Coordinates of C-alpha atoms and ligand atoms in Angstrom, one line a residue:
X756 CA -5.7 -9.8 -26.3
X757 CA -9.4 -8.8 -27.3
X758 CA -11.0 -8.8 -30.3
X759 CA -12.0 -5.1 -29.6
X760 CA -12.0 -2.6 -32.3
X761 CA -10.7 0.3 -29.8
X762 CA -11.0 2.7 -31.9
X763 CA -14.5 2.8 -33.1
X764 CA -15.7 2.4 -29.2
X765 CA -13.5 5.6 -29.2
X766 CA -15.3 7.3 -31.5
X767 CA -18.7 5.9 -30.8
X768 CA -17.8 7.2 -26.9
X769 CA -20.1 9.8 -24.9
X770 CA -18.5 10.7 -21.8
X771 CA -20.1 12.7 -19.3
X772 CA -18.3 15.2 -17.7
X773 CA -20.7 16.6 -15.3
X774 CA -20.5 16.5 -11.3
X775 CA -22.3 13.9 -9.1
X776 CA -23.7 15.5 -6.0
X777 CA -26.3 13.7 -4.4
X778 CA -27.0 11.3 -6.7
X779 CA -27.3 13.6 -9.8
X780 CA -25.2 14.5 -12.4
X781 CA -25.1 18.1 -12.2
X782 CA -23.3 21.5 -14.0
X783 CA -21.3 23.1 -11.8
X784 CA -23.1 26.0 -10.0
X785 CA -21.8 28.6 -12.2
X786 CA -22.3 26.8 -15.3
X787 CA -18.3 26.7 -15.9
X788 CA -17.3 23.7 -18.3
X789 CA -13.7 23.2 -19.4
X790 CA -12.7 20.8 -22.4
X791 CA -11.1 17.5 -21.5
X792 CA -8.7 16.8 -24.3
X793 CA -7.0 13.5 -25.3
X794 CA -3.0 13.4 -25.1
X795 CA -3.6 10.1 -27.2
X796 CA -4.1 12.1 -30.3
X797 CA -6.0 15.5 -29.3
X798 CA -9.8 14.9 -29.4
X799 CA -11.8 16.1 -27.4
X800 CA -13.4 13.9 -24.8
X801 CA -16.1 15.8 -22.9
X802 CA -17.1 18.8 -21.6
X803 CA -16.1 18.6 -17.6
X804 CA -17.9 21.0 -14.8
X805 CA -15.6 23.5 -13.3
X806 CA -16.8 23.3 -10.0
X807 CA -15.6 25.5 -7.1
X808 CA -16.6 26.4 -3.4
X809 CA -20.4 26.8 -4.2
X810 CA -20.3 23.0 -5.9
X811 CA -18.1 22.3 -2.5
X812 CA -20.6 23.6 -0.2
X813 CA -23.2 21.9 -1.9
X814 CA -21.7 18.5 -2.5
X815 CA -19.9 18.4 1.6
X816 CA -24.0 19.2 2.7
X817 CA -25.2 16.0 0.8
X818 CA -22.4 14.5 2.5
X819 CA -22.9 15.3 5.7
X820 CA -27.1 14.9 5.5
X821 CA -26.1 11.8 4.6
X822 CA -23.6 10.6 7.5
X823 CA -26.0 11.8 10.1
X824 CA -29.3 10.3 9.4
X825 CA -26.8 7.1 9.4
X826 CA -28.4 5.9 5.2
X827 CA -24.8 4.6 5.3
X828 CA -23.0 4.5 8.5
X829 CA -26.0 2.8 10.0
X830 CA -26.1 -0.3 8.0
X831 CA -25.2 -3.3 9.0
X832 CA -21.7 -4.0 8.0
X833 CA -22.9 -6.8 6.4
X834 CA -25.2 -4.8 4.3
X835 CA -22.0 -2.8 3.5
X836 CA -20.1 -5.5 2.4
X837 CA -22.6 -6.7 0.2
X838 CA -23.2 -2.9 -1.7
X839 CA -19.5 -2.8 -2.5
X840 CA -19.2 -6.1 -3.6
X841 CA -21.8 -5.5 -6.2
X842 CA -20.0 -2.1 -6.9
X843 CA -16.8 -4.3 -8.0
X844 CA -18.7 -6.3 -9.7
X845 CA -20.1 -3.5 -11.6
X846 CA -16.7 -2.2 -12.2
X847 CA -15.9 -5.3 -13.7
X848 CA -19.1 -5.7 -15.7
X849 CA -17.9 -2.3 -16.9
X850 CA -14.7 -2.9 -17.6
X851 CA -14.2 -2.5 -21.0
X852 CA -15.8 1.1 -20.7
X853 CA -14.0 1.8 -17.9
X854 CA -10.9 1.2 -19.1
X855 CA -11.2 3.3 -22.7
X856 CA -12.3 5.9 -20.5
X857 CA -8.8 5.9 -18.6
X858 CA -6.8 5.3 -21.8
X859 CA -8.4 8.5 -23.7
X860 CA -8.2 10.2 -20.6
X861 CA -4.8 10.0 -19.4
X862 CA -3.0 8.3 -22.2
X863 CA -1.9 5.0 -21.2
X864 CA -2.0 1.6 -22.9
X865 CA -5.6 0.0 -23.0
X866 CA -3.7 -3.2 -22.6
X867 CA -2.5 -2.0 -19.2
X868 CA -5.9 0.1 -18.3
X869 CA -8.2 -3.4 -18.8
X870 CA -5.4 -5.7 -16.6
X871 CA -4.1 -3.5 -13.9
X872 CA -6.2 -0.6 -13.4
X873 CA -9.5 -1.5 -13.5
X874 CA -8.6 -5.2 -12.2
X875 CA -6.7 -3.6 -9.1
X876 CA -9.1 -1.2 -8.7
X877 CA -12.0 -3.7 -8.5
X878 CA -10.3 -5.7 -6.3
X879 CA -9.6 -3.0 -3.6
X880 CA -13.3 -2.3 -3.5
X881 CA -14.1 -5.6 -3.2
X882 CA -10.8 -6.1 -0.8
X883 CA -12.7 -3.6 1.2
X884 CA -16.2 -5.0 1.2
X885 CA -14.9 -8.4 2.1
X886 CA -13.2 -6.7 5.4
X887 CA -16.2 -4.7 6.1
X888 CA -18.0 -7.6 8.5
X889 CA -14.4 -9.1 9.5
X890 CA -12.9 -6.6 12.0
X891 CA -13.6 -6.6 15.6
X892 CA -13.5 -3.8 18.0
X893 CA -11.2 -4.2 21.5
X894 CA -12.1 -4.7 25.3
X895 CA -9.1 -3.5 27.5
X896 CA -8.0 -5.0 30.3
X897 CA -10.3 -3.0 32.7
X898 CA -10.7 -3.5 36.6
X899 CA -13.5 -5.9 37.5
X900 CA -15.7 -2.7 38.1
X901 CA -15.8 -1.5 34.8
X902 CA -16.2 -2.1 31.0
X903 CA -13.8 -0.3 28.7
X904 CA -14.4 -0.8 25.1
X905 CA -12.0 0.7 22.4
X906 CA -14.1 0.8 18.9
X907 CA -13.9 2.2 15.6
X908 CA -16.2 4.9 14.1
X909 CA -16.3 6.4 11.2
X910 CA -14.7 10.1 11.3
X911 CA -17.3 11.7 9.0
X912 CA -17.2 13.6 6.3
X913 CA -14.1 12.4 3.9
X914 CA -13.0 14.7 0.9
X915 CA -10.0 12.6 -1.3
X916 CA -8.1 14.6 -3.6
X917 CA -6.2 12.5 -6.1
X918 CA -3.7 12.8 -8.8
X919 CA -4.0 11.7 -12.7
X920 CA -1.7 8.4 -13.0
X921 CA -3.6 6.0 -12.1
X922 CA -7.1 8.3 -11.8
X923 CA -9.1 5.0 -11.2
X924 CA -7.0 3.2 -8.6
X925 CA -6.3 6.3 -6.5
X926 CA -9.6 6.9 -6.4
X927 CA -10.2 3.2 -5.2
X928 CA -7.5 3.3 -2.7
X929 CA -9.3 6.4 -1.1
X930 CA -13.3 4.9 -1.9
X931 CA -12.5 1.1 -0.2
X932 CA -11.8 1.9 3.3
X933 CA -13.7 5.7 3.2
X934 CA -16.7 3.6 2.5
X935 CA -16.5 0.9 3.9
X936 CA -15.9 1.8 7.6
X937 CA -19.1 3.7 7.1
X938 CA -18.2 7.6 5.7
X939 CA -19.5 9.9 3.4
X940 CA -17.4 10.9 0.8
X941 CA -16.0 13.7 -1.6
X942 CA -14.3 13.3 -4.2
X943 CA -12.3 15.4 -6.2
X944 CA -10.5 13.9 -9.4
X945 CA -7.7 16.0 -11.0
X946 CA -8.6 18.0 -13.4
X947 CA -6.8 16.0 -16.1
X948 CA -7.8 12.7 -16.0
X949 CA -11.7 13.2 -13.9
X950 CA -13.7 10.8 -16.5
X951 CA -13.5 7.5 -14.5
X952 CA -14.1 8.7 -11.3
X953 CA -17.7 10.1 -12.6
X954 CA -18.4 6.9 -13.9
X955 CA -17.3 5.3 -10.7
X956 CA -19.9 7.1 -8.7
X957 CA -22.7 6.3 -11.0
X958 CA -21.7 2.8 -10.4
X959 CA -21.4 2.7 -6.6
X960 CA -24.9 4.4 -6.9
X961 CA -26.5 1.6 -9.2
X962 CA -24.6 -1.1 -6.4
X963 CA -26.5 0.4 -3.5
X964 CA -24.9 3.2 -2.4
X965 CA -26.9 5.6 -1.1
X966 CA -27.0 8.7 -3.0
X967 CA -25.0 11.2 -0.9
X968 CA -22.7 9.3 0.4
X969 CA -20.4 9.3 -2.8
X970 CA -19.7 12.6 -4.7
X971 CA -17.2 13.6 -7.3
X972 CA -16.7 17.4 -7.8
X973 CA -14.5 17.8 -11.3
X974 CA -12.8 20.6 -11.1
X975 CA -9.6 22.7 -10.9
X976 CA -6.9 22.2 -7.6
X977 CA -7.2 25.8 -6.5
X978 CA -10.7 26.3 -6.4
X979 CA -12.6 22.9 -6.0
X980 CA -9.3 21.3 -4.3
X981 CA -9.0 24.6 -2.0
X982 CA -12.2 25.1 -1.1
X983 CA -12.1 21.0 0.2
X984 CA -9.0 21.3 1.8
X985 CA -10.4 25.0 3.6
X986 CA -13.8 23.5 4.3
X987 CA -15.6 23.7 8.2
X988 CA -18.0 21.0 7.7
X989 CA -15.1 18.0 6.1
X990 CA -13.7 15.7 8.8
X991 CA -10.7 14.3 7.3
X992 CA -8.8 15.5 4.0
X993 CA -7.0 12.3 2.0
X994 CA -4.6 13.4 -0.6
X995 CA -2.6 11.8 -2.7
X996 CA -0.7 14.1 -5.1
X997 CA 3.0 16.1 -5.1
X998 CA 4.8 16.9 -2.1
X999 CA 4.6 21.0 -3.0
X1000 CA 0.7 20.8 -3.1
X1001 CA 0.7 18.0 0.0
X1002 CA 2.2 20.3 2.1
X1003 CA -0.4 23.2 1.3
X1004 CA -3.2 20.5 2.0
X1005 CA -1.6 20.3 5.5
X1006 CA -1.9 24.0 5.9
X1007 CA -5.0 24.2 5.1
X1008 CA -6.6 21.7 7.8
X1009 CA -4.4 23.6 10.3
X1010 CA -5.9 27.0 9.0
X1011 CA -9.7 25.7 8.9
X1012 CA -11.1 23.0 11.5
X1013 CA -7.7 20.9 12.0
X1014 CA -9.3 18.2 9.9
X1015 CA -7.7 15.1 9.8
X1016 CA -5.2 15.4 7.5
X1017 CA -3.2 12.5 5.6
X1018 CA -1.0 12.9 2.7
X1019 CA 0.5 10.0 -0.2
X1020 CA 2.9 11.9 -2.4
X1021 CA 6.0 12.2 -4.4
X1022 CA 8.9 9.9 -4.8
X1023 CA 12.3 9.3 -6.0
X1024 CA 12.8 5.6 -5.7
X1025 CA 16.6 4.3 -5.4
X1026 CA 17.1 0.8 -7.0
X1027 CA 20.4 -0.7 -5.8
X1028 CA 21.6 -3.7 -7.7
X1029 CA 24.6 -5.5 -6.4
X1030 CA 27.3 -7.6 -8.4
X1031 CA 25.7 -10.1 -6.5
X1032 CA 22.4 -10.3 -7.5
X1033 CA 21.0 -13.4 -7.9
X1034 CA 19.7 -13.0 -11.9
X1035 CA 21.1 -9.9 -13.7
X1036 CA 18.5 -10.6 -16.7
X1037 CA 15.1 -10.3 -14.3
X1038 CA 17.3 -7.2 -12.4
X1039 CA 17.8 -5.7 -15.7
X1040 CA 14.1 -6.3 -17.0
X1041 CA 12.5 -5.1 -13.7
X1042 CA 14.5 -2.0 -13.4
X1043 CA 13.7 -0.9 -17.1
X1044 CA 10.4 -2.2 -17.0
X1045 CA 9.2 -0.6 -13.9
X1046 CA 11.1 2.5 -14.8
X1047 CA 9.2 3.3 -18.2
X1048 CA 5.6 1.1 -16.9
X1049 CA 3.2 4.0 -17.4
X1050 CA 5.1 5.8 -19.1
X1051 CA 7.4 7.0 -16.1
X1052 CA 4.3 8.9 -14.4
X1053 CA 4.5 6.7 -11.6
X1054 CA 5.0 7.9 -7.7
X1055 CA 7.1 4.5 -6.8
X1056 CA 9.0 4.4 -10.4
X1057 CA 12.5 3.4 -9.6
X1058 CA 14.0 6.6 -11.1
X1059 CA 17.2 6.4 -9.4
X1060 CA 19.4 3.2 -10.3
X1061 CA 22.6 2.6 -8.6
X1062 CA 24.4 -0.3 -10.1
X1063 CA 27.7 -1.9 -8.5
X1064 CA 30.7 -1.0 -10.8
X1065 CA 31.6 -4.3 -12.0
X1066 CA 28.4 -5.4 -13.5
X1067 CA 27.6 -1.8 -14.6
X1068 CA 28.9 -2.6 -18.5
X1069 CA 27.0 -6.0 -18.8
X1070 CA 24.0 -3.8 -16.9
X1071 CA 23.9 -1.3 -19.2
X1072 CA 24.4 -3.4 -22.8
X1073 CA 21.4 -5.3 -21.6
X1074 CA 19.3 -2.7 -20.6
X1075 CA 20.0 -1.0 -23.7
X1076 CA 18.9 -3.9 -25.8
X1077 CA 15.3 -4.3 -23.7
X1078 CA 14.8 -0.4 -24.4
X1079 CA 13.8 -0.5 -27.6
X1080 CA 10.6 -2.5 -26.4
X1081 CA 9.0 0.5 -24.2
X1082 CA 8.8 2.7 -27.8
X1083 CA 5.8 4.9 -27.4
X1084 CA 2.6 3.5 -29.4
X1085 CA -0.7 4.5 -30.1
X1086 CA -2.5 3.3 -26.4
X1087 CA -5.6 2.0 -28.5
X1088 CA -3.3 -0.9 -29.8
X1089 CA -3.1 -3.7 -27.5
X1090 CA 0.4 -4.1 -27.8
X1091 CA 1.5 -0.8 -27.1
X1092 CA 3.2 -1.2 -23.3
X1093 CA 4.0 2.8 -23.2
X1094 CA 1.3 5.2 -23.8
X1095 CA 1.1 8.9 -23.9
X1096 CA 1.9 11.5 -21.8
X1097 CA -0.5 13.2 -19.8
X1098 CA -0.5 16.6 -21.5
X1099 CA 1.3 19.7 -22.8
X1100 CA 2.4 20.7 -18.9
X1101 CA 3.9 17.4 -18.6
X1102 CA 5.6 17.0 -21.4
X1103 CA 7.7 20.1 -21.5
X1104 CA 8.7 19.2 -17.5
X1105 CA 9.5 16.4 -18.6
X1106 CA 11.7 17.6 -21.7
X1107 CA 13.0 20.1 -19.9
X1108 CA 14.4 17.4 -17.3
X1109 CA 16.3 15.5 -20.2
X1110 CA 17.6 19.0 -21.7
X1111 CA 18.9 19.2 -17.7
X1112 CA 20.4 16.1 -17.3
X1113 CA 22.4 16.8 -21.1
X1114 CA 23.8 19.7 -20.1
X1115 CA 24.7 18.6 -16.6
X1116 CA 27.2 16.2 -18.3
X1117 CA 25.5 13.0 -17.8
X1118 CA 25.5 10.6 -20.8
X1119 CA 22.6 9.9 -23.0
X1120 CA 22.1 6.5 -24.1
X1121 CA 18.8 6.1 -25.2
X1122 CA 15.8 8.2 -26.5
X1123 CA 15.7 11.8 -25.1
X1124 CA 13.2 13.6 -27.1
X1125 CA 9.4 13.3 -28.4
X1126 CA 7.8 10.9 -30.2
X1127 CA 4.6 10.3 -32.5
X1128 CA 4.2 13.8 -33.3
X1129 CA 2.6 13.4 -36.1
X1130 CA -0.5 11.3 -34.0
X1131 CA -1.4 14.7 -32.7
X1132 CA -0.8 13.5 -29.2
X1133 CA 2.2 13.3 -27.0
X1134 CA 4.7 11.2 -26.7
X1135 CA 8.1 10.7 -25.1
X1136 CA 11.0 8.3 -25.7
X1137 CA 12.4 5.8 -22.9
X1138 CA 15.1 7.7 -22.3
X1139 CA 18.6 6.6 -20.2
X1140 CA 21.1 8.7 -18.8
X1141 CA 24.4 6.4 -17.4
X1142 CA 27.4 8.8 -15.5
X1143 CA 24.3 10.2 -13.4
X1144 CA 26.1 12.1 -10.3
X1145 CA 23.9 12.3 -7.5
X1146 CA 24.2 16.2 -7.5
X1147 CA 22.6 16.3 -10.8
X1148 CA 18.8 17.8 -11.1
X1149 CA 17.9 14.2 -12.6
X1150 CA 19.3 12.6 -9.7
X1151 CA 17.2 14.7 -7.4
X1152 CA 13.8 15.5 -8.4
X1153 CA 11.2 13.6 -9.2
X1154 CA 11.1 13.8 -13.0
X1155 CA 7.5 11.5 -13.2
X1156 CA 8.3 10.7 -16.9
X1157 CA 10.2 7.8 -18.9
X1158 CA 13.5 8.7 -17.9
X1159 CA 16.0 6.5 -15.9
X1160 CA 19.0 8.6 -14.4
X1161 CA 21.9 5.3 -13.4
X1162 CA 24.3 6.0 -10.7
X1163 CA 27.2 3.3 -10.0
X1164 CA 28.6 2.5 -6.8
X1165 CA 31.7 0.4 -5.1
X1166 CA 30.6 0.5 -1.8
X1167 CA 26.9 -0.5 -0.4
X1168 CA 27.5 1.8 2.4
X1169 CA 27.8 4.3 0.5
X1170 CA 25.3 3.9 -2.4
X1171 CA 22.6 3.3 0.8
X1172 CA 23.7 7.0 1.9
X1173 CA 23.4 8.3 -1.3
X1174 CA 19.9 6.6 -1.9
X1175 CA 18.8 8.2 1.4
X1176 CA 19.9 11.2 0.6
X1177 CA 16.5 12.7 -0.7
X1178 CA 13.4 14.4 0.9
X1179 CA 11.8 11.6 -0.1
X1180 CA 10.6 7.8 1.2
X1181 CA 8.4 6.2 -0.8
X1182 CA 10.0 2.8 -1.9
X1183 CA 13.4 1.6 -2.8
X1184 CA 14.8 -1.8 -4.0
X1185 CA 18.4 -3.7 -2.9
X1186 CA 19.1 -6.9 -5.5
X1187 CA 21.4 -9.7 -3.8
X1188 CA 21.8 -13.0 -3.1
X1189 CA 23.4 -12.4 0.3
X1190 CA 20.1 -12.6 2.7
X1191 CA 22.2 -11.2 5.2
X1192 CA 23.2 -8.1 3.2
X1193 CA 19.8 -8.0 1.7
X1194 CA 18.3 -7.7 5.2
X1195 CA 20.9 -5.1 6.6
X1196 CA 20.6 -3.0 3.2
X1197 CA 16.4 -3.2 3.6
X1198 CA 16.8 -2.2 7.4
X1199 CA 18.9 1.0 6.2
X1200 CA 16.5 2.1 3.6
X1201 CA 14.5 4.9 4.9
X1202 CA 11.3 4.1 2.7
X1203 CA 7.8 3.2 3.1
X1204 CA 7.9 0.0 0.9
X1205 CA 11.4 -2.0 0.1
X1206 CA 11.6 -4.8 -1.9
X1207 CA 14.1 -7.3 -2.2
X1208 CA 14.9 -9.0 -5.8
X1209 CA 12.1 -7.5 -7.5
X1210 CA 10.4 -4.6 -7.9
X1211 CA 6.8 -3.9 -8.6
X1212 CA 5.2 -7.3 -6.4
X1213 CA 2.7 -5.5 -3.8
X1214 CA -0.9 -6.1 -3.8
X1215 CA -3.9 -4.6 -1.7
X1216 CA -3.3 -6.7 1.8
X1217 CA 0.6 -4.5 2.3
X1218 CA -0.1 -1.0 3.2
X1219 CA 1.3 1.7 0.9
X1220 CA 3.1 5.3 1.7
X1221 CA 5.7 7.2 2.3
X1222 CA 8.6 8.0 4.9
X1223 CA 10.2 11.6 5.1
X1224 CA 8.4 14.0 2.5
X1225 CA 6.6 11.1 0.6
X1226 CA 3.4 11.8 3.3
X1227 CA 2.3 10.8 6.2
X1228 CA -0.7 7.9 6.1
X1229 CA -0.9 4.4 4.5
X1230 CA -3.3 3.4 1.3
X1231 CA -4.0 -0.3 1.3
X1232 CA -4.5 -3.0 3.7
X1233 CA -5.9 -2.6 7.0
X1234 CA -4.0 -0.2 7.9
X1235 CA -5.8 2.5 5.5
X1236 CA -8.4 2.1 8.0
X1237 CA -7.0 4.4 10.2
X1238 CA -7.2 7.4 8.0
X1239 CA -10.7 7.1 8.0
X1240 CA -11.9 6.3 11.3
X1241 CA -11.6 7.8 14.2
X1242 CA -10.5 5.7 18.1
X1243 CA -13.4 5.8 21.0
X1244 CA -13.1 4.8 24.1
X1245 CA -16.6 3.8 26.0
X1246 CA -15.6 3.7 29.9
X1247 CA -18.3 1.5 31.6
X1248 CA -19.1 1.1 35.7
X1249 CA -20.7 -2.1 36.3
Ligands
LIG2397 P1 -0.7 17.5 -7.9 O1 -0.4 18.6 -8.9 O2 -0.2 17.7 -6.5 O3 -2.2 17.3 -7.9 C1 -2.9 16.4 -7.1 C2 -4.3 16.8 -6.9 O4 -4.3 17.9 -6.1 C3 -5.1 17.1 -8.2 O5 -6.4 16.7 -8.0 C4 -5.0 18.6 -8.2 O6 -6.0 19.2 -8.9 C5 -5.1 18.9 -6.7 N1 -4.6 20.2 -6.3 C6 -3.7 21.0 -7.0 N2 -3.5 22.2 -6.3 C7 -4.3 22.2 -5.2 C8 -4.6 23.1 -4.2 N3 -4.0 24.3 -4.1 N4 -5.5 22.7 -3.2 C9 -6.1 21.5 -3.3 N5 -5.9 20.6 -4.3 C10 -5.0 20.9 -5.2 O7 -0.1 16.1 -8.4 P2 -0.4 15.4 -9.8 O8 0.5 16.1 -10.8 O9 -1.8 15.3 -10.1 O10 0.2 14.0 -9.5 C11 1.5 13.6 -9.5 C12 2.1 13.5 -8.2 O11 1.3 12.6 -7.4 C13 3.5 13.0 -8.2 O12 4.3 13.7 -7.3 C14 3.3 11.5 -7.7 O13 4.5 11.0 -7.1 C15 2.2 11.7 -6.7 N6 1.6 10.4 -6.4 C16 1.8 9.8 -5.2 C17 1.2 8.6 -4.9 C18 1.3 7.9 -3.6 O14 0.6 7.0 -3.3 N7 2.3 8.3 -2.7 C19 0.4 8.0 -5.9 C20 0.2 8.6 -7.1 C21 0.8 9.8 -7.4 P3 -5.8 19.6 -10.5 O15 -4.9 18.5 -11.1 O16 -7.2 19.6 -11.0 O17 -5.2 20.9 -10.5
LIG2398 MG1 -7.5 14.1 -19.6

């Protein structure tokens, strides 16, 4: 805990909602502005630039002037390394700001935005940095008359598109390797949550970067977003965002210059506890804990929980007992641990979901309306639905809200089916104390990260994504890398 008054740096706060193209905060082109609004309580935050294809053209030309006279690409990676260090340090030196910017922005706890979002997304730039003077290129095993060398470059121009959960840390996941293996970047926030990402780039400018080389266009998906995805002159297209407006992104590289396209998006994560498990109290406080951790809007949230039969009463009485503890509060409180919901869009999908699962027949034990409505903002319940059938809509979609949809099972076999039975991949969780089962049930999982006996433990050296419709490329780790560079070969006679 601080000793912060949050809500008189709220008040005092001037964010600035302007683009940064080439080192300047700029209007958009057409002098467009739309009003970034608070779900924490309805204020208005700042006036943010409604860029579009003229902002794009100009920003991807910076970008480009940029990566060819080499300001960036030609550093030594050392050099590199050091520049984003100090950018993380920055971050952190501005950490406090950064933070209250996220919370107002997108709604969730301060307590959360100060320890995970701006700590994790620190640490991947400086994760990044630190890796910049540590990889090595490859010699292959070439006949005696020749020299073949396999390196890395960096593919070019990189435009990231990111989604409004975790605003900060997407934009980190995308900013760490793009930068670091030497590209020019452009970035394009979404249009709900853009305020930390401006302030990022103003940061990574003070650090040393060279102006150019990071921009952020604010904006709206189908016309900044579009005119990215559409663009000649951008190299490679990152995305991280739903599956619907993934798979437009990979149109639209196929309909322009076949940019490289990579996609990180939607989830509905299957959370299998067995009779077995080796502690039913951490099982029960993971899976409720992970489920309603900011506030539900989470790609990886284990949405789905299958629990074995015979444990499924003491499951559920304990579960419904930690509930309680994920109420909604006001997100400038420090010990508020479930904040606000992103906004008016969101919160009827969302609604409209529980209303779904109701009238479906499954069984509503907790929550399952709005809260706070008298802060002005919005606000959801935890909210948990037992005698889930895995036809059900809530079974199905991703709901990306605090809702928690439990199935119960008899058979593994079967429950593995079942949890593979989606579109999508992105992670999934089996709780037992068999290693043996544990190892055959991970094996079976058809997801991109599974853990075993817990839930949320991942940090920046595992690579991140998605099987099946949950994308195609890896954030995090080294792997990440390969979004961003591209493979030469260099074929020498001696
Ligand atoms: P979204 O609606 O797909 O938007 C993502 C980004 O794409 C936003 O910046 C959005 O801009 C932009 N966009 C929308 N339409 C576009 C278009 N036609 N062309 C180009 N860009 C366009 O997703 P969201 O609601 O922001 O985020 C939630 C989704 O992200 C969930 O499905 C979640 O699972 C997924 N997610 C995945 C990961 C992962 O790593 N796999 C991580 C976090 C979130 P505007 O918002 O300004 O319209
Ligand atoms: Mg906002």
């Amino acid at each position: 805990m601080t000793a912060i008054n949050w809500h008189e740096r709220a008040a005092a706060l001037a964010a600035d909602g302007r683009a940064f193209i080439d080192g300047w905060r700029v209007d958009a082109r057409s002098g467009q502005r739309f009003d970034s609004t608070s779900p924490v309580d309805g204020r208005k935050l700042a006036e943010v630039a409604r860029c579009d294809a003229q902002d794009v053209d100009l920003a991807v030309a910076a970008a480009r002037r940029a990566f060819e006279d080499r300001r960036w690409a030609g550093k030594a990676p050392a050099e590199r390394k050091r520049v984003l260090i100090r950018f993380a340090e920055l971050m952190l030196a501005h950490r406090e700001e950064l933070a209250l910017l996220e919370t107002l922005d997108m709604g969730k706890p301060i307590r959360y935005s100060l320890s995970v979002d701006v700590q994790l997304a620190q640490n991947c730039i400086r994760w990044y940095g630190e890796a910049t003077d540590k990889i090595y290129d490859q010699v292959a095993p070439s006949p005696e008359d020749s020299l073949a060398l396999i390196t890395r470059e960096p593919v070019g121009v990189v435009a990231a598109i990111i989604p409004w959960n975790y605003p900060m840390l997407m934009a980190a996941w995308k900013i760490g390797p793009a930068l670091a293996a030497g590209n020019s970047l452009v970035l394009k926030p979404s249009e709900k949550a853009p305020l930390s990402s401006l302030r990022l780039a103003e940061l990574a400018l003070e650090a040393g970067v060279p102006p150019g080389v990071f921009n952020v266009l604010p904006g709206y998906g189908d016309e900044a977003g579009k005119a990215l995805a559409l663009h000649m002159d951008v190299d490679c297209i990152a995305f991280t965002g739903s599956t619907r407006v993934g798979k437009q992104i990979l149109q639209m590289a196929g309909q322009s210059n076949l940019k490289r396209a990579w996609t990180e998006l939607g989830g509905k994560s299957a959370n299998i506890v067995c009779a077995d498990c080796p502690d039913l109290d951490a099982a029960v406080a993971s899976a409720v804990g992970s489920i309603y951790f900011n506030q539900g809007e989470s790609c990886n949230a284990p949405s789905r929980l299958f629990v074995e039969e015979s444990i499924r009463e003491a499951f559920l009485e304990k579960a419904l007992r930690l509930v309680p503890r994920h109420a909604p509060g006001d997100p400038l409180d420090e010990q508020t641990v479930m904040g606000a919901i992103v906004d008016q869009i969101q919160m009827k999908t969302v609604l409209g979901y529980i209303e779904d699962g109701k009238a479906a027949g499954a069984r509503l034990l907790a929550g399952g309306g709005a809260a706070r409505q008298d802060s002005g903002g919005l606000y959801i319940e935890p909210t948990l639905f037992d005698g889930v059938d895995a036809s059900m809509r809530i079974a199905r979609e991703e709901i990306f809200g605090p809702v928690l949809s439990v199935l119960s099972f008899t058979d593994l076999d079967e429950a593995v089916r079942q949890a593979n039975s989606t579109p999508y991949g992105l992670a999934a969780a089996v709780w037992t104390r068999d290693m043996s089962k544990a190892i055959r049930t991970a094996r079976a999982l058809r997801a991109g990260t599974v853990h075993v006996n817990q839930y949320d433990n991942d940090d920046i050296t595992v690579p991140f994504g998605g099987y099946k419709q949950s994308g195609n490329g890896r954030d995090k780790s080294l792997h990440a890398f390969d979004k961003y560079t591209e493979l030469k070969t260099t074929w020498i006679q001696v």
